[in-house]
Amino acid sequence: MASLAITFMDVDIDTVRRSGKLLSRLLRKAYDLLESGERCGLKIANALEAEAWEHAAPAFPCNVGPDQVAAHLSPTDAEPADIRSARLVKIDFGVHVDGWISDAAFTCVFDENCNRVA
């Protein structure tokens, strides 16, 4: 029976590193968009996904969760995730580079009363 275990030697460290660096740059872009006043979740998601496709591929659709939405809300044309009134926003995204996935999330707090929650 073949083993499905992945060993350290099987890992392409350079590819994993590229994946992580790309994701880090994209999450920084999302943060910068939020800080500059962008409040349409769909625009943020589209920007991240478009740049991910330029260098690799998204691992999954970008998630933009305002306030009580914990996770897994992917904005669409029908539901663009208007986050203008959100007190906090969670961004979760991942990239896929040659079979290796990097995934991370962050929360941006707009209302200091939410600091304890975040």
mmCIF file of C-alpha atoms in Angstrom:
data_model
loop_
_atom_site.group_PDB
_atom_site.id
_atom_site.type_symbol
_atom_site.label_atom_id
_atom_site.label_comp_id
_atom_site.label_asym_id
_atom_site.label_seq_id
_atom_site.Cartn_x
_atom_site.Cartn_y
_atom_site.Cartn_z
ATOM 1 C CA MET A 1 0.000 0.000 0.000
ATOM 2 C CA ALA A 2 1.393 3.399 -0.978
ATOM 3 C CA SER A 3 1.952 5.947 1.753
ATOM 4 C CA LEU A 4 0.158 9.282 1.484
ATOM 5 C CA ALA A 5 2.410 10.947 4.034
ATOM 6 C CA ILE A 6 4.331 13.988 2.877
ATOM 7 C CA THR A 7 7.821 14.195 4.254
ATOM 8 C CA PHE A 8 9.961 17.268 4.706
ATOM 9 C CA MET A 9 12.049 16.162 1.736
ATOM 10 C CA ASP A 10 8.951 16.181 -0.504
ATOM 11 C CA VAL A 11 8.253 19.833 0.185
ATOM 12 C CA ASP A 12 9.471 22.346 -2.359
ATOM 13 C CA ILE A 13 10.533 25.007 0.147
ATOM 14 C CA ASP A 14 11.048 27.671 -2.518
ATOM 15 C CA THR A 15 7.502 27.190 -3.825
ATOM 16 C CA VAL A 16 6.041 27.322 -0.321
ATOM 17 C CA ARG A 17 8.040 30.492 0.318
ATOM 18 C CA ARG A 18 6.789 32.077 -2.950
ATOM 19 C CA SER A 19 3.235 31.193 -2.013
ATOM 20 C CA GLY A 20 3.613 32.773 1.427
ATOM 21 C CA LYS A 21 5.218 35.940 0.076
ATOM 22 C CA LEU A 22 2.501 36.367 -2.544
ATOM 23 C CA LEU A 23 -0.217 35.908 0.063
ATOM 24 C CA SER A 24 1.473 38.364 2.411
ATOM 25 C CA ARG A 25 1.608 40.981 -0.352
ATOM 26 C CA LEU A 26 -2.064 40.421 -1.238
ATOM 27 C CA LEU A 27 -3.279 40.667 2.356
ATOM 28 C CA ARG A 28 -1.298 43.890 2.706
ATOM 29 C CA LYS A 29 -3.076 45.146 -0.413
ATOM 30 C CA ALA A 30 -6.448 44.313 1.182
ATOM 31 C CA TYR A 31 -5.451 46.147 4.354
ATOM 32 C CA ASP A 32 -4.295 49.170 2.354
ATOM 33 C CA LEU A 33 -7.585 49.218 0.414
ATOM 34 C CA LEU A 34 -9.560 49.163 3.674
ATOM 35 C CA GLU A 35 -7.362 51.856 5.221
ATOM 36 C CA SER A 36 -7.762 54.074 2.152
ATOM 37 C CA GLY A 37 -11.545 53.922 2.509
ATOM 38 C CA GLU A 38 -12.641 51.136 0.155
ATOM 39 C CA ARG A 39 -15.893 49.743 1.547
ATOM 40 C CA CYS A 40 -17.077 47.399 -1.190
ATOM 41 C CA GLY A 41 -16.151 43.825 -0.342
ATOM 42 C CA LEU A 42 -16.520 42.754 -3.972
ATOM 43 C CA LYS A 43 -13.946 45.319 -5.150
ATOM 44 C CA ILE A 44 -11.476 44.114 -2.509
ATOM 45 C CA ALA A 45 -12.076 40.453 -3.368
ATOM 46 C CA ASN A 46 -11.764 41.102 -7.106
ATOM 47 C CA ALA A 47 -8.504 43.024 -6.635
ATOM 48 C CA LEU A 48 -6.937 40.200 -4.619
ATOM 49 C CA GLU A 49 -8.148 37.435 -6.901
ATOM 50 C CA ALA A 50 -7.035 39.268 -10.072
ATOM 51 C CA GLU A 51 -3.519 39.767 -8.747
ATOM 52 C CA ALA A 52 -3.375 36.175 -7.507
ATOM 53 C CA TRP A 53 -4.167 35.005 -11.059
ATOM 54 C CA GLU A 54 -1.288 37.137 -12.398
ATOM 55 C CA HIS A 55 1.243 35.145 -10.349
ATOM 56 C CA ALA A 56 -0.419 31.826 -9.491
ATOM 57 C CA ALA A 57 -4.042 31.109 -8.545
ATOM 58 C CA PRO A 58 -6.453 31.808 -5.707
ATOM 59 C CA ALA A 59 -6.766 28.793 -3.394
ATOM 60 C CA PHE A 60 -10.427 29.686 -2.801
ATOM 61 C CA PRO A 61 -12.667 32.733 -3.301
ATOM 62 C CA CYS A 62 -11.713 35.712 -1.150
ATOM 63 C CA ASN A 63 -13.847 35.958 2.000
ATOM 64 C CA VAL A 64 -14.910 39.390 3.271
ATOM 65 C CA GLY A 65 -16.840 39.164 6.536
ATOM 66 C CA PRO A 66 -18.350 42.304 8.036
ATOM 67 C CA ASP A 67 -19.270 42.430 11.727
ATOM 68 C CA GLN A 68 -21.098 39.280 12.850
ATOM 69 C CA VAL A 69 -20.254 37.269 9.704
ATOM 70 C CA ALA A 70 -17.585 34.966 11.092
ATOM 71 C CA ALA A 71 -16.215 33.605 7.841
ATOM 72 C CA HIS A 72 -16.849 32.257 4.370
ATOM 73 C CA LEU A 73 -18.780 35.140 2.846
ATOM 74 C CA SER A 74 -17.508 35.493 -0.707
ATOM 75 C CA PRO A 75 -18.859 38.670 -2.308
ATOM 76 C CA THR A 76 -20.694 38.334 -5.635
ATOM 77 C CA ASP A 77 -22.295 40.757 -8.083
ATOM 78 C CA ALA A 78 -25.653 39.966 -6.460
ATOM 79 C CA GLU A 79 -24.275 40.419 -2.918
ATOM 80 C CA PRO A 80 -21.215 42.689 -3.106
ATOM 81 C CA ALA A 81 -20.647 42.850 0.683
ATOM 82 C CA ASP A 82 -21.268 46.508 1.423
ATOM 83 C CA ILE A 83 -19.048 47.100 4.443
ATOM 84 C CA ARG A 84 -19.597 50.856 4.800
ATOM 85 C CA SER A 85 -21.312 50.521 8.171
ATOM 86 C CA ALA A 86 -19.186 47.621 9.419
ATOM 87 C CA ARG A 87 -17.442 48.070 12.754
ATOM 88 C CA LEU A 88 -14.937 45.375 11.878
ATOM 89 C CA VAL A 89 -14.130 43.372 8.750
ATOM 90 C CA LYS A 90 -12.463 39.998 8.395
ATOM 91 C CA ILE A 91 -10.509 39.170 5.246
ATOM 92 C CA ASP A 92 -9.592 35.519 4.564
ATOM 93 C CA PHE A 93 -7.703 34.549 1.431
ATOM 94 C CA GLY A 94 -5.330 31.948 0.106
ATOM 95 C CA VAL A 95 -3.112 31.381 -2.902
ATOM 96 C CA HIS A 96 -2.152 28.201 -4.716
ATOM 97 C CA VAL A 97 1.345 27.941 -6.203
ATOM 98 C CA ASP A 98 2.278 24.684 -7.943
ATOM 99 C CA GLY A 99 0.200 22.558 -5.591
ATOM 100 C CA TRP A 100 1.131 24.378 -2.377
ATOM 101 C CA ILE A 101 -1.434 26.531 -0.603
ATOM 102 C CA SER A 102 -0.879 29.448 1.745
ATOM 103 C CA ASP A 103 -3.925 30.687 3.668
ATOM 104 C CA ALA A 104 -4.240 33.535 6.154
ATOM 105 C CA ALA A 105 -6.780 35.970 7.539
ATOM 106 C CA PHE A 106 -6.879 39.247 9.431
ATOM 107 C CA THR A 107 -9.424 41.499 11.096
ATOM 108 C CA CYS A 108 -9.533 45.249 10.532
ATOM 109 C CA VAL A 109 -11.235 47.147 13.372
ATOM 110 C CA PHE A 110 -12.985 50.445 12.561
ATOM 111 C CA ASP A 111 -14.755 50.916 15.910
ATOM 112 C CA GLU A 112 -12.494 50.960 18.973
ATOM 113 C CA ASN A 113 -15.372 49.489 21.003
ATOM 114 C CA CYS A 114 -14.757 46.252 19.081
ATOM 115 C CA ASN A 115 -11.095 45.893 20.073
ATOM 116 C CA ARG A 116 -11.914 43.344 22.787
ATOM 117 C CA VAL A 117 -13.855 41.232 20.300
ATOM 118 C CA ALA A 118 -11.137 41.284 17.667
#
